[in-house]
CSV table of C-alpha atoms and ligand atoms in Angstrom, one decimal:
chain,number,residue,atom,x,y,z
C,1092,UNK,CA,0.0,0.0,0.0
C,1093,UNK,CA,1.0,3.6,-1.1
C,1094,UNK,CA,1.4,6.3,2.0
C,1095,UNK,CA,2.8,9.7,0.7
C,1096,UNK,CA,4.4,12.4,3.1
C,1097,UNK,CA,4.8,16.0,0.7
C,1098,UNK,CA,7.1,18.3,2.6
C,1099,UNK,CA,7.7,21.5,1.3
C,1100,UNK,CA,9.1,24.7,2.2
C,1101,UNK,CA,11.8,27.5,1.3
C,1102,UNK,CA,15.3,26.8,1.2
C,1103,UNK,CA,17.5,25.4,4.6
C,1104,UNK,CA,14.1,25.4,6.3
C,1105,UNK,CA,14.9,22.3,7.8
C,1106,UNK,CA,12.7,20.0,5.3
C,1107,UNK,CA,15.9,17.4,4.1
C,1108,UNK,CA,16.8,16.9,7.5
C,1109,UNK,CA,13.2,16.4,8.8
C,1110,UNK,CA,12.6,14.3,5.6
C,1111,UNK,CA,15.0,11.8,5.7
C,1112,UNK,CA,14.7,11.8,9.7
C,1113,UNK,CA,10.8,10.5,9.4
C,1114,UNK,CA,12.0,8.2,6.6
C,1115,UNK,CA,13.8,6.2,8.2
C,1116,UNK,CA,11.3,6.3,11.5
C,1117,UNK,CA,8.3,4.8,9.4
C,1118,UNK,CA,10.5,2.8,7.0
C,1119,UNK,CA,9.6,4.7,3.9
C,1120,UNK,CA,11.5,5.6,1.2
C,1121,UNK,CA,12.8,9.5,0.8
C,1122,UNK,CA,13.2,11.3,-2.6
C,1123,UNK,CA,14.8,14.8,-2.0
C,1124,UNK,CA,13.5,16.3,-5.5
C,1125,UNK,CA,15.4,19.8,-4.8
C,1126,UNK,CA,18.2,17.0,-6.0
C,1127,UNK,CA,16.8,16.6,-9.6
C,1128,UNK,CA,16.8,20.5,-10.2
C,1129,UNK,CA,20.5,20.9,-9.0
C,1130,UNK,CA,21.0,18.3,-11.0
C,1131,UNK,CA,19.4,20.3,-14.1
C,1132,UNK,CA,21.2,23.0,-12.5
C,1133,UNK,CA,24.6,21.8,-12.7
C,1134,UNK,CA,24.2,20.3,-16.4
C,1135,UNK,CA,23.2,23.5,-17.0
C,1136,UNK,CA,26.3,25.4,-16.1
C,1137,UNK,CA,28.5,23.1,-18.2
C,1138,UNK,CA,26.4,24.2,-21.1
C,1139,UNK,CA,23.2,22.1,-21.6
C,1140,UNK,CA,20.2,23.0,-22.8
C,1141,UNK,CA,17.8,22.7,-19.8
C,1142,UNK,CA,14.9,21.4,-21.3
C,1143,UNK,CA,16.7,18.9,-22.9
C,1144,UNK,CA,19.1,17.7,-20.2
C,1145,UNK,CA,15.9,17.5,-17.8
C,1146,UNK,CA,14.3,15.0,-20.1
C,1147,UNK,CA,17.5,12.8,-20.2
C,1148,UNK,CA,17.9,13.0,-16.4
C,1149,UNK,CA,19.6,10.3,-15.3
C,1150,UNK,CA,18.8,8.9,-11.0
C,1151,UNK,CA,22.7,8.6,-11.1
C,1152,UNK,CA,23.0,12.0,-11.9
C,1153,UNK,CA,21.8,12.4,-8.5
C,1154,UNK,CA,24.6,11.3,-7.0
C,1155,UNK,CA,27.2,13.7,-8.2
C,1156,UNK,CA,28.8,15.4,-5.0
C,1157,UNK,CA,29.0,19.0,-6.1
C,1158,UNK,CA,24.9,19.4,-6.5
C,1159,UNK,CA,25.1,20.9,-2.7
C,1160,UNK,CA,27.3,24.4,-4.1
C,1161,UNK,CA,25.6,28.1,-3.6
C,1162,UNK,CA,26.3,28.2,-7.2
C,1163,UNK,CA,24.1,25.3,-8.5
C,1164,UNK,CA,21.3,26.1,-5.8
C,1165,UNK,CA,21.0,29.5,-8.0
C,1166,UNK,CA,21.3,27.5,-11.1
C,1167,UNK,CA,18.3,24.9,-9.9
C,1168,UNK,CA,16.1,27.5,-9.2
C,1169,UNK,CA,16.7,29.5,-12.6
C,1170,UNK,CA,15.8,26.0,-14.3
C,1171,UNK,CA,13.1,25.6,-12.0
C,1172,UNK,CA,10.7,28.5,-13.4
C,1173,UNK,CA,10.2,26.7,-17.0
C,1174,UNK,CA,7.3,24.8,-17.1
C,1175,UNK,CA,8.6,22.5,-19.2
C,1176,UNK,CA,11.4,21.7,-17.1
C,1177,UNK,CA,9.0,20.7,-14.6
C,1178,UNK,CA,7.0,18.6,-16.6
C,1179,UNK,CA,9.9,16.5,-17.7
C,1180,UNK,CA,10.4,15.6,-14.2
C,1181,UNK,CA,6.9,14.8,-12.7
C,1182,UNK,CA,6.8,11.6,-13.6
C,1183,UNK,CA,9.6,10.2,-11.9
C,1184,UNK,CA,8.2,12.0,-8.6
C,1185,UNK,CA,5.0,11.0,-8.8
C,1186,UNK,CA,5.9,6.7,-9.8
C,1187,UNK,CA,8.2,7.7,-6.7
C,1188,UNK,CA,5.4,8.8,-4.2
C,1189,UNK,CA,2.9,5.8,-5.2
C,1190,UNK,CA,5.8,3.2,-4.7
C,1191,UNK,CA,4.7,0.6,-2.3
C,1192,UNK,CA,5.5,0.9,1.4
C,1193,UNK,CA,5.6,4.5,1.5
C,1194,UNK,CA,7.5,7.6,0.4
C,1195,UNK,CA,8.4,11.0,1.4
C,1196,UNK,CA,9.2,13.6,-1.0
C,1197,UNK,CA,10.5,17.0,-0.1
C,1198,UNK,CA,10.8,20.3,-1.8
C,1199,UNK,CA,8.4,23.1,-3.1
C,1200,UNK,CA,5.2,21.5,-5.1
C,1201,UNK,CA,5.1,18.7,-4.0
C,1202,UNK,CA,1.8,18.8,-1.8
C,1203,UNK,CA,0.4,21.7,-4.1
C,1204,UNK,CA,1.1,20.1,-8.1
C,1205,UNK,CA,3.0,16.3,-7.8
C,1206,UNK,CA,0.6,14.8,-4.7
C,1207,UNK,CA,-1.9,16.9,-4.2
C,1208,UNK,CA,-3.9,13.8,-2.6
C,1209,UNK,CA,-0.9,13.4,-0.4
C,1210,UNK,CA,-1.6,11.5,3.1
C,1211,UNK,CA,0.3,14.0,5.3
C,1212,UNK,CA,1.3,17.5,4.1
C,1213,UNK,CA,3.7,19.8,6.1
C,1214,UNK,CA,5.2,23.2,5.3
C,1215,UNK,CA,8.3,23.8,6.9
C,1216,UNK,CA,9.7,27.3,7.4
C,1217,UNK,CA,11.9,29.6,9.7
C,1218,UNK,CA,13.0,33.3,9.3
C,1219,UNK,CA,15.1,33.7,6.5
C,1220,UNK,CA,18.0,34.9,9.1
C,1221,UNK,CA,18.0,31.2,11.3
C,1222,UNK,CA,17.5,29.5,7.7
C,1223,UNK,CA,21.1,31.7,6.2
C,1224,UNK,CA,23.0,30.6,9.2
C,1225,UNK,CA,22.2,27.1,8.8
C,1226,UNK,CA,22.9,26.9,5.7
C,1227,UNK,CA,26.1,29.3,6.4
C,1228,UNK,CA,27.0,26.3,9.0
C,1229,UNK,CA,26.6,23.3,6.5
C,1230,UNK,CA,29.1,25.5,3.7
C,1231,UNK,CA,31.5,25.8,5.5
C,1232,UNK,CA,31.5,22.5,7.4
C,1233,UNK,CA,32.0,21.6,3.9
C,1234,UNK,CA,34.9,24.3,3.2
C,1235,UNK,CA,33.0,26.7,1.2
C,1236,UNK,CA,34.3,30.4,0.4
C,1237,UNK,CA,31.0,31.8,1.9
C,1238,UNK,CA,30.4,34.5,4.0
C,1239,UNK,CA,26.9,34.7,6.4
C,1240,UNK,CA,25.7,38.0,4.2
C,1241,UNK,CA,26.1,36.1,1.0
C,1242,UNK,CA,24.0,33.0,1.9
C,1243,UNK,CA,21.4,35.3,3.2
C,1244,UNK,CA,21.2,37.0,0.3
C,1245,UNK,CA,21.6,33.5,-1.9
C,1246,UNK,CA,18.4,32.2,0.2
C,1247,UNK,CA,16.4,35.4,0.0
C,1248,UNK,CA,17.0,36.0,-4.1
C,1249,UNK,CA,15.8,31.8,-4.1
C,1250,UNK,CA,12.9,32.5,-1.9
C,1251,UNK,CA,11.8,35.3,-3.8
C,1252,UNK,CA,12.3,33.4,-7.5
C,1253,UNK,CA,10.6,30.2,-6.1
C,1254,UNK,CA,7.4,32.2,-4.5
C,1255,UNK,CA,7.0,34.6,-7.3
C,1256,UNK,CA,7.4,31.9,-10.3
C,1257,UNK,CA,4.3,31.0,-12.4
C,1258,UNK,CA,4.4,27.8,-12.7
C,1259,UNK,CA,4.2,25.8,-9.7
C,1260,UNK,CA,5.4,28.9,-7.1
C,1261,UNK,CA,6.5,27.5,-3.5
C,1262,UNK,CA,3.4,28.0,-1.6
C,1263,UNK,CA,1.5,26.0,1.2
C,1264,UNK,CA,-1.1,23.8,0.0
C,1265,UNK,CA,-4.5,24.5,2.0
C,1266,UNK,CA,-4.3,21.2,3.9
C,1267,UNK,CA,-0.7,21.8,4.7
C,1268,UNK,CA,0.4,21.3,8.4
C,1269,UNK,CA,2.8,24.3,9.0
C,1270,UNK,CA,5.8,23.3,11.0
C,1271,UNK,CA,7.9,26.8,11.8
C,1272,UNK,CA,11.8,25.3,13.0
C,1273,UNK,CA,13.0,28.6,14.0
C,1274,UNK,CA,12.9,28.3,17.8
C,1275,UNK,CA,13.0,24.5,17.4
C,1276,UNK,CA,16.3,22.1,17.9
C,1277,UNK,CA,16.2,19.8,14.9
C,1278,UNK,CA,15.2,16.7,17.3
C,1279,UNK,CA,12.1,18.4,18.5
C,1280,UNK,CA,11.5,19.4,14.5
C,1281,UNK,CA,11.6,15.8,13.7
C,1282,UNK,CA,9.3,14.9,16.8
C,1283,UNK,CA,6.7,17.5,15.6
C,1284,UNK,CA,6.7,16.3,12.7
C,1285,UNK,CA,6.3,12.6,13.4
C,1286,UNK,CA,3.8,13.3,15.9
C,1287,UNK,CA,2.1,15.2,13.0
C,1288,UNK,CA,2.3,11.7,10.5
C,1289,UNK,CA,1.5,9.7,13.2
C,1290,UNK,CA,-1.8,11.2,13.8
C,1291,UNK,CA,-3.2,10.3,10.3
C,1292,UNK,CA,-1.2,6.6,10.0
C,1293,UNK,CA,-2.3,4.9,13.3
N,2202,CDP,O1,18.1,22.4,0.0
N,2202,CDP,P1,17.5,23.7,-0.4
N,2202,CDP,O2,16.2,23.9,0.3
N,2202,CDP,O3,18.4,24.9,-0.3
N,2202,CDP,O4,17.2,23.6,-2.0
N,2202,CDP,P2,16.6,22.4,-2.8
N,2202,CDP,O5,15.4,21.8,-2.1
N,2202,CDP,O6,17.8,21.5,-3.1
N,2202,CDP,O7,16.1,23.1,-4.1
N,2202,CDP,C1,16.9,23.9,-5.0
N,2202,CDP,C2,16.0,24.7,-5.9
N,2202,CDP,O8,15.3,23.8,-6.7
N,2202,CDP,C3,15.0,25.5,-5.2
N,2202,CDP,O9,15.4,26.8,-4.9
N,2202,CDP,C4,13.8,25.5,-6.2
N,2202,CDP,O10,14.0,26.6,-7.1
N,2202,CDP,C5,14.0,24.3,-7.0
N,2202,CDP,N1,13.0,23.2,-6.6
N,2202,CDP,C6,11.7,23.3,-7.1
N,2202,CDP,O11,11.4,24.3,-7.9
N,2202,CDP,N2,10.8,22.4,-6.9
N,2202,CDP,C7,11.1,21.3,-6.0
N,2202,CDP,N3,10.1,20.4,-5.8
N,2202,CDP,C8,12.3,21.2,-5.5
N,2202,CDP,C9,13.3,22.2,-5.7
């Protein structure tokens, strides 16, 4: 039997961390689909044609290790706004939400345009200042060049692209659960947000 978990929500709110946290509580599978555009992304900057390269997408492409730069989140959410971008990857989100023994998918549409009928929707969000210095932290864990005023201003010029977009703008769909992290330490996140899928699963 199917059981789909959408989580969406603007950038370093917390959602991949929660995702793959209540994944592996319930046993379900996780698909973080911010993946596929940063994959598109990253194609993109060595020259491809977007469209095209998102209809070839590859799940191994997926696993290249330099999808998690400031430079290809930019890039993923410049290929994000064509439509036909999108459309070219639906289909592998939404064969990856009905997969048997249950899936969570993460990222901006996903309870709004891929799983609308979605068992559990939650939003996740926090100011835009706690969600830059997270994602300032997890840089330069990794040894990026950033500084704190250039992620913020990374994450606010994504959060402003992905909300003002036509086609599929990051939004919260009406039966959403909204889960704010700001004042939240990441366990208590994840417990909120089991507590919240538990409810409706039993
Ligand atoms: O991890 P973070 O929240 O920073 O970003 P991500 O989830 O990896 O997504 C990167 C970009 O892909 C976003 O800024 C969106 O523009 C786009 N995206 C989207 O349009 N729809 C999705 N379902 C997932 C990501």
């Amino acid at each position: 039997m199917s059981f789909t978990v959408a989580i969406d929500g603007p950038a370093a709110a917390g959602k991949g961390t929660i995702s793959k946290a209540v994944a592996a509580h319930f046993g379900f599978a996780h698909l973080d689909t911010g993946l596929l555009y940063r994959a598109v992304g990253a194609k993109v900057l060595a020259g491809g044609d977007p469209i095209a390269v998102a209809l070839a997408l590859d799940p191994v492409d997926l696993e290249n290790d330099d999808l998690r730069t400031a430079a290809v989140a930019q890039a993923a959410s410049e290929v994000a706004v064509i439509p036909q971008v999108r459309a070219a990857l639906a289909a592998f989100q939404r064969s990856f939400a009905a997969r048997a023994g249950g899936a969570v998918l993460d990222g901006r549409d996903i309870g709004t345009v891929i799983c609308p009928d979605a068992n559990v929707k939650l939003f996740v969000t926090a100011s835009p200042a706690c969600r830059a210095e997270r994602r300032y932290a997890e840089l330069k864990a990794k040894g990026a060049d950033v500084t704190l005023e250039s992620v913020l201003a990374d994450v606010k010029a994504r959060d402003a692209r992905d909300s003002s977009r036509a086609a599929s703008p990051l939004v919260a769909a009406d039966d959403a659960v909204l889960l704010d992290t700001s004042d939240l330490t990441i366990d208590d996140a994840i417990d909120q947000a089991i507590a919240i899928i538990s409810a409706v699963k039993g």
